[in-house]
Amino acid sequence: GESVGLHLPTLSVQEGDNSIINCAYSNSASDYFIWYKQESGKGPQFIIDIRSNMDKRQGQRVTVLLNKTVKHLSLQIAATQPGDSAVYFCAESSQGGSEKLVFGKGTKLTVNP
Amino acid sequence: EPEVTQTPSHQVTQMGQEVILRCVPISNHLYFYWYRQILGQKVEFLVSFYNNEISEKSEIFDDQFSVERPDGSNFTLKIRSTKLEDSAMYFCASSEGRTDSPLHFGNGTRLTVT
């Protein structure tokens, strides 16, 4: 069935280090993937998205990698800053767009100064 | 930067009462959504809305739930007879289109049913 899950519930890094947050999905029909950041008391904030016809996409300090063979998605954050501390969710859709996103449980990233 | 706004930020209600959660989506967006997040759990899809009708809904969105766009700016979620298990954060979201358009979320309404 459709499910999106995360390998690690928490990740702690030092300021300036690179962070990698992983996500596994099980629906082979998934064709659109999004990473969201959620700070305490706020709604999910869009970070970056990727379609299944791509395997890598870069944004400002962030890179998303998609491995469809093993149904794995990762978010890389370069030079992690204290402001990056938040819960990160991956989400997927098998309907070609944002409708009916399936979210993972989240990884809490803590950046230590 | 335009944002999705939700009111109230926190709603406390007694079991069996009706609640209406309100949202103002981003003005040029055409697709509207409600998601919920029970404490410590995943964000779950409830319903999507386009062109003044529901386009998709989940099994959570049963007959006690309804959505409405009463005017050109508001988008509401009504829960007719709240249950204890309806306690959650309810997020409204909107997007410009259906494809290549990420969802923009509001900061949520925390609903507490006592």
CSV table of C-alpha atoms in Angstrom, one decimal:
chain,number,residue,atom,x,y,z
A,1,GLY,CA,0.0,0.0,0.0
A,2,GLU,CA,1.0,3.6,-0.1
A,3,SER,CA,3.4,4.7,2.7
A,4,VAL,CA,6.2,7.0,3.2
A,5,GLY,CA,8.6,6.6,6.1
A,6,LEU,CA,11.8,7.9,7.4
A,7,HIS,CA,14.8,6.0,8.5
A,8,LEU,CA,15.8,8.1,11.5
A,9,PRO,CA,13.6,10.1,13.8
A,10,THR,CA,16.3,12.4,15.0
A,11,LEU,CA,19.5,13.8,13.6
A,12,SER,CA,22.0,16.0,15.4
A,13,VAL,CA,24.8,17.9,13.6
A,14,GLN,CA,27.3,20.6,14.2
A,15,GLU,CA,26.9,24.0,12.7
A,16,GLY,CA,28.6,24.2,9.4
A,17,ASP,CA,28.4,20.5,8.7
A,18,ASN,CA,26.4,19.0,5.9
A,19,SER,CA,23.2,17.2,6.8
A,20,ILE,CA,21.6,14.3,5.1
A,21,ILE,CA,18.0,13.3,5.8
A,22,ASN,CA,16.7,10.1,4.3
A,23,CYS,CA,13.2,8.9,3.3
A,24,ALA,CA,11.9,5.7,1.9
A,25,TYR,CA,8.7,5.2,0.1
A,26,SER,CA,6.9,2.1,-1.0
A,27,ASN,CA,4.5,3.2,-3.7
A,28,SER,CA,6.3,2.5,-7.1
A,29,ALA,CA,3.7,4.7,-8.7
A,30,SER,CA,4.8,7.8,-6.8
A,31,ASP,CA,5.9,10.4,-9.3
A,32,TYR,CA,6.2,13.6,-7.3
A,33,PHE,CA,8.2,14.2,-4.1
A,34,ILE,CA,8.5,17.2,-1.8
A,35,TRP,CA,10.5,18.0,1.2
A,36,TYR,CA,9.0,20.2,3.9
A,37,LYS,CA,10.4,21.8,6.9
A,38,GLN,CA,8.3,22.4,10.0
A,39,GLU,CA,9.3,24.7,12.8
A,40,SER,CA,7.6,24.5,16.2
A,41,GLY,CA,4.2,26.1,16.1
A,42,LYS,CA,4.2,26.6,12.3
A,43,GLY,CA,2.9,24.8,9.3
A,44,PRO,CA,5.0,22.8,6.9
A,45,GLN,CA,7.2,25.0,4.8
A,46,PHE,CA,8.1,24.0,1.2
A,47,ILE,CA,11.8,23.4,0.7
A,48,ILE,CA,12.3,21.6,-2.6
A,49,ASP,CA,10.5,19.2,-4.9
A,50,ILE,CA,11.5,16.7,-7.6
A,51,ARG,CA,9.6,14.7,-10.2
A,52,SER,CA,10.2,11.0,-10.9
A,53,ASN,CA,11.8,11.8,-14.3
A,54,MET,CA,14.8,13.4,-12.4
A,55,ASP,CA,17.3,12.0,-10.0
A,56,LYS,CA,18.7,15.2,-8.6
A,57,ARG,CA,17.6,18.7,-8.1
A,58,GLN,CA,19.4,21.5,-6.4
A,59,GLY,CA,18.2,24.6,-4.6
A,60,GLN,CA,19.8,27.1,-2.4
A,61,ARG,CA,22.0,25.1,0.0
A,62,VAL,CA,19.7,22.1,-0.5
A,63,THR,CA,19.9,19.1,-2.8
A,64,VAL,CA,17.3,16.4,-3.3
A,65,LEU,CA,18.3,13.0,-4.6
A,66,LEU,CA,15.9,10.4,-5.9
A,67,ASN,CA,16.7,6.8,-6.3
A,68,LYS,CA,13.7,5.1,-7.9
A,69,THR,CA,15.3,1.7,-8.0
A,70,VAL,CA,15.4,1.4,-4.2
A,71,LYS,CA,12.6,3.9,-3.6
A,72,HIS,CA,14.7,6.3,-1.7
A,73,LEU,CA,14.7,10.0,-1.3
A,74,SER,CA,17.3,12.2,0.5
A,75,LEU,CA,17.6,15.8,1.4
A,76,GLN,CA,21.1,17.3,1.7
A,77,ILE,CA,21.6,20.6,3.5
A,78,ALA,CA,25.0,22.2,3.0
A,79,ALA,CA,26.6,24.2,5.7
A,80,THR,CA,23.8,23.6,8.2
A,81,GLN,CA,22.9,26.6,10.3
A,82,PRO,CA,21.0,26.8,13.7
A,83,GLY,CA,18.0,28.2,11.7
A,84,ASP,CA,17.8,24.8,9.9
A,85,SER,CA,16.8,23.1,13.2
A,86,ALA,CA,13.3,21.8,12.6
A,87,VAL,CA,11.4,18.6,11.7
A,88,TYR,CA,11.8,17.6,8.1
A,89,PHE,CA,9.1,15.7,6.2
A,90,CYS,CA,9.2,14.0,2.9
A,91,ALA,CA,5.9,13.7,1.0
A,92,GLU,CA,5.0,11.9,-2.1
A,93,SER,CA,2.1,11.8,-4.6
A,94,SER,CA,1.2,9.4,-7.3
A,95,GLN,CA,-1.1,11.7,-9.0
A,96,GLY,CA,1.4,13.9,-10.9
A,97,GLY,CA,1.1,16.9,-8.6
A,98,SER,CA,0.5,18.2,-5.1
A,99,GLU,CA,-2.9,16.7,-4.6
A,100,LYS,CA,-3.3,14.1,-1.9
A,101,LEU,CA,0.3,14.1,-0.6
A,102,VAL,CA,1.3,11.2,1.6
A,103,PHE,CA,3.7,12.5,4.3
A,104,GLY,CA,6.4,10.6,6.2
A,105,LYS,CA,6.6,10.8,10.0
A,106,GLY,CA,9.4,13.4,10.1
A,107,THR,CA,13.0,13.7,11.1
A,108,LYS,CA,14.0,16.2,13.8
A,109,LEU,CA,17.2,18.0,12.9
A,110,THR,CA,19.1,19.7,15.7
A,111,VAL,CA,22.0,21.9,14.8
A,112,ASN,CA,24.5,22.5,17.6
A,113,PRO,CA,26.4,25.7,17.6
B,1,GLU,CA,5.6,37.1,0.6
B,2,PRO,CA,1.9,36.0,0.4
B,3,GLU,CA,0.9,33.4,2.9
B,4,VAL,CA,-2.0,31.2,3.9
B,5,THR,CA,-3.7,32.4,7.1
B,6,GLN,CA,-5.8,30.3,9.5
B,7,THR,CA,-8.0,31.3,12.3
B,8,PRO,CA,-8.3,30.6,15.2
B,9,SER,CA,-4.9,29.4,16.1
B,10,HIS,CA,-6.4,27.3,18.9
B,11,GLN,CA,-10.0,26.1,19.3
B,12,VAL,CA,-11.3,24.2,22.3
B,13,THR,CA,-14.7,22.6,22.0
B,14,GLN,CA,-16.8,20.0,23.8
B,15,MET,CA,-17.5,16.6,22.3
B,16,GLY,CA,-20.5,16.7,20.1
B,17,GLN,CA,-20.2,20.4,19.3
B,18,GLU,CA,-19.8,21.8,15.8
B,19,VAL,CA,-16.6,23.7,14.9
B,20,ILE,CA,-15.7,25.7,11.8
B,21,LEU,CA,-12.0,26.2,11.0
B,22,ARG,CA,-11.2,29.1,8.8
B,23,CYS,CA,-8.6,29.7,6.2
B,24,VAL,CA,-7.7,32.4,3.7
B,25,PRO,CA,-5.6,30.9,0.9
B,26,ILE,CA,-3.1,32.7,-1.2
B,27,SER,CA,-5.1,35.0,-3.5
B,28,ASN,CA,-4.1,33.7,-6.9
B,29,HIS,CA,-4.2,30.0,-5.9
B,30,LEU,CA,-6.8,27.7,-7.4
B,31,TYR,CA,-6.5,24.5,-5.4
B,32,PHE,CA,-7.3,24.3,-1.7
B,33,TYR,CA,-6.6,21.6,0.9
B,34,TRP,CA,-7.1,20.5,4.4
B,35,TYR,CA,-4.6,18.3,6.2
B,36,ARG,CA,-4.5,17.3,9.8
B,37,GLN,CA,-1.7,16.2,12.2
B,38,ILE,CA,-2.5,14.3,15.3
B,39,LEU,CA,0.2,15.0,18.0
B,40,GLY,CA,3.3,13.1,17.2
B,41,GLN,CA,2.0,11.6,14.0
B,42,LYS,CA,2.2,12.2,10.3
B,43,VAL,CA,0.5,15.0,8.4
B,44,GLU,CA,-2.6,13.4,6.8
B,45,PHE,CA,-4.5,14.4,3.8
B,46,LEU,CA,-8.2,15.2,4.4
B,47,VAL,CA,-9.6,16.9,1.3
B,48,SER,CA,-8.8,18.9,-1.8
B,49,PHE,CA,-11.1,21.5,-3.4
B,50,TYR,CA,-11.1,23.0,-6.8
B,51,ASN,CA,-13.6,24.9,-8.9
B,52,ASN,CA,-16.0,25.0,-6.0
B,53,GLU,CA,-16.2,21.3,-5.4
B,54,ILE,CA,-14.3,18.5,-3.7
B,55,SER,CA,-11.8,16.9,-6.1
B,56,GLU,CA,-10.4,14.3,-3.7
B,57,LYS,CA,-11.0,13.2,-0.2
B,58,SER,CA,-9.5,10.6,2.2
B,59,GLU,CA,-11.3,8.0,4.2
B,60,ILE,CA,-10.9,10.3,7.2
B,61,PHE,CA,-13.1,12.8,5.6
B,62,ASP,CA,-16.4,11.2,6.5
B,63,ASP,CA,-19.9,12.7,6.6
B,64,GLN,CA,-19.2,14.8,9.7
B,65,PHE,CA,-16.7,16.8,7.7
B,66,SER,CA,-17.6,19.4,5.1
B,67,VAL,CA,-15.7,22.2,3.3
B,68,GLU,CA,-16.9,25.4,1.8
B,69,ARG,CA,-15.7,28.4,-0.1
B,70,PRO,CA,-18.3,30.9,1.0
B,71,ASP,CA,-16.8,33.8,-0.8
B,72,GLY,CA,-13.8,34.7,-3.0
B,73,SER,CA,-11.3,34.6,-0.2
B,74,ASN,CA,-12.3,32.2,2.6
B,75,PHE,CA,-12.1,28.4,2.7
B,76,THR,CA,-13.6,26.6,5.7
B,77,LEU,CA,-13.6,23.2,7.3
B,78,LYS,CA,-16.7,22.3,9.4
B,79,ILE,CA,-16.8,19.3,11.7
B,80,ARG,CA,-20.4,18.7,12.6
B,81,SER,CA,-20.2,16.7,15.8
B,82,THR,CA,-16.7,16.6,17.2
B,83,LYS,CA,-15.2,13.5,18.8
B,84,LEU,CA,-12.3,13.3,21.1
B,85,GLU,CA,-10.2,11.7,18.3
B,86,ASP,CA,-10.7,14.8,16.2
B,87,SER,CA,-8.2,16.6,18.4
B,88,ALA,CA,-5.3,17.6,16.1
B,89,MET,CA,-3.6,20.4,14.3
B,90,TYR,CA,-5.6,21.2,11.1
B,91,PHE,CA,-3.6,22.7,8.3
B,92,CYS,CA,-5.0,24.6,5.4
B,93,ALA,CA,-3.0,24.7,2.2
B,94,SER,CA,-3.3,26.1,-1.3
B,95,SER,CA,-1.5,25.8,-4.6
B,96,GLU,CA,-1.5,27.6,-7.9
B,97,GLY,CA,-2.2,24.5,-9.9
B,98,ARG,CA,-2.3,20.8,-9.6
B,99,THR,CA,1.0,19.9,-11.2
B,100,ASP,CA,4.4,21.6,-10.6
B,101,SER,CA,2.8,23.6,-7.8
B,102,PRO,CA,3.9,22.9,-4.3
B,103,LEU,CA,1.4,23.3,-1.5
B,104,HIS,CA,1.8,26.3,0.7
B,105,PHE,CA,0.6,25.7,4.3
B,106,GLY,CA,-0.9,27.9,6.9
B,107,ASN,CA,0.3,27.7,10.5
B,108,GLY,CA,-2.6,25.6,11.5
B,109,THR,CA,-5.5,25.5,14.0
B,110,ARG,CA,-5.0,23.4,17.1
B,111,LEU,CA,-8.3,21.8,17.8
B,112,THR,CA,-8.8,20.3,21.3
B,113,VAL,CA,-12.0,18.3,21.9
B,114,THR,CA,-12.8,17.8,25.5
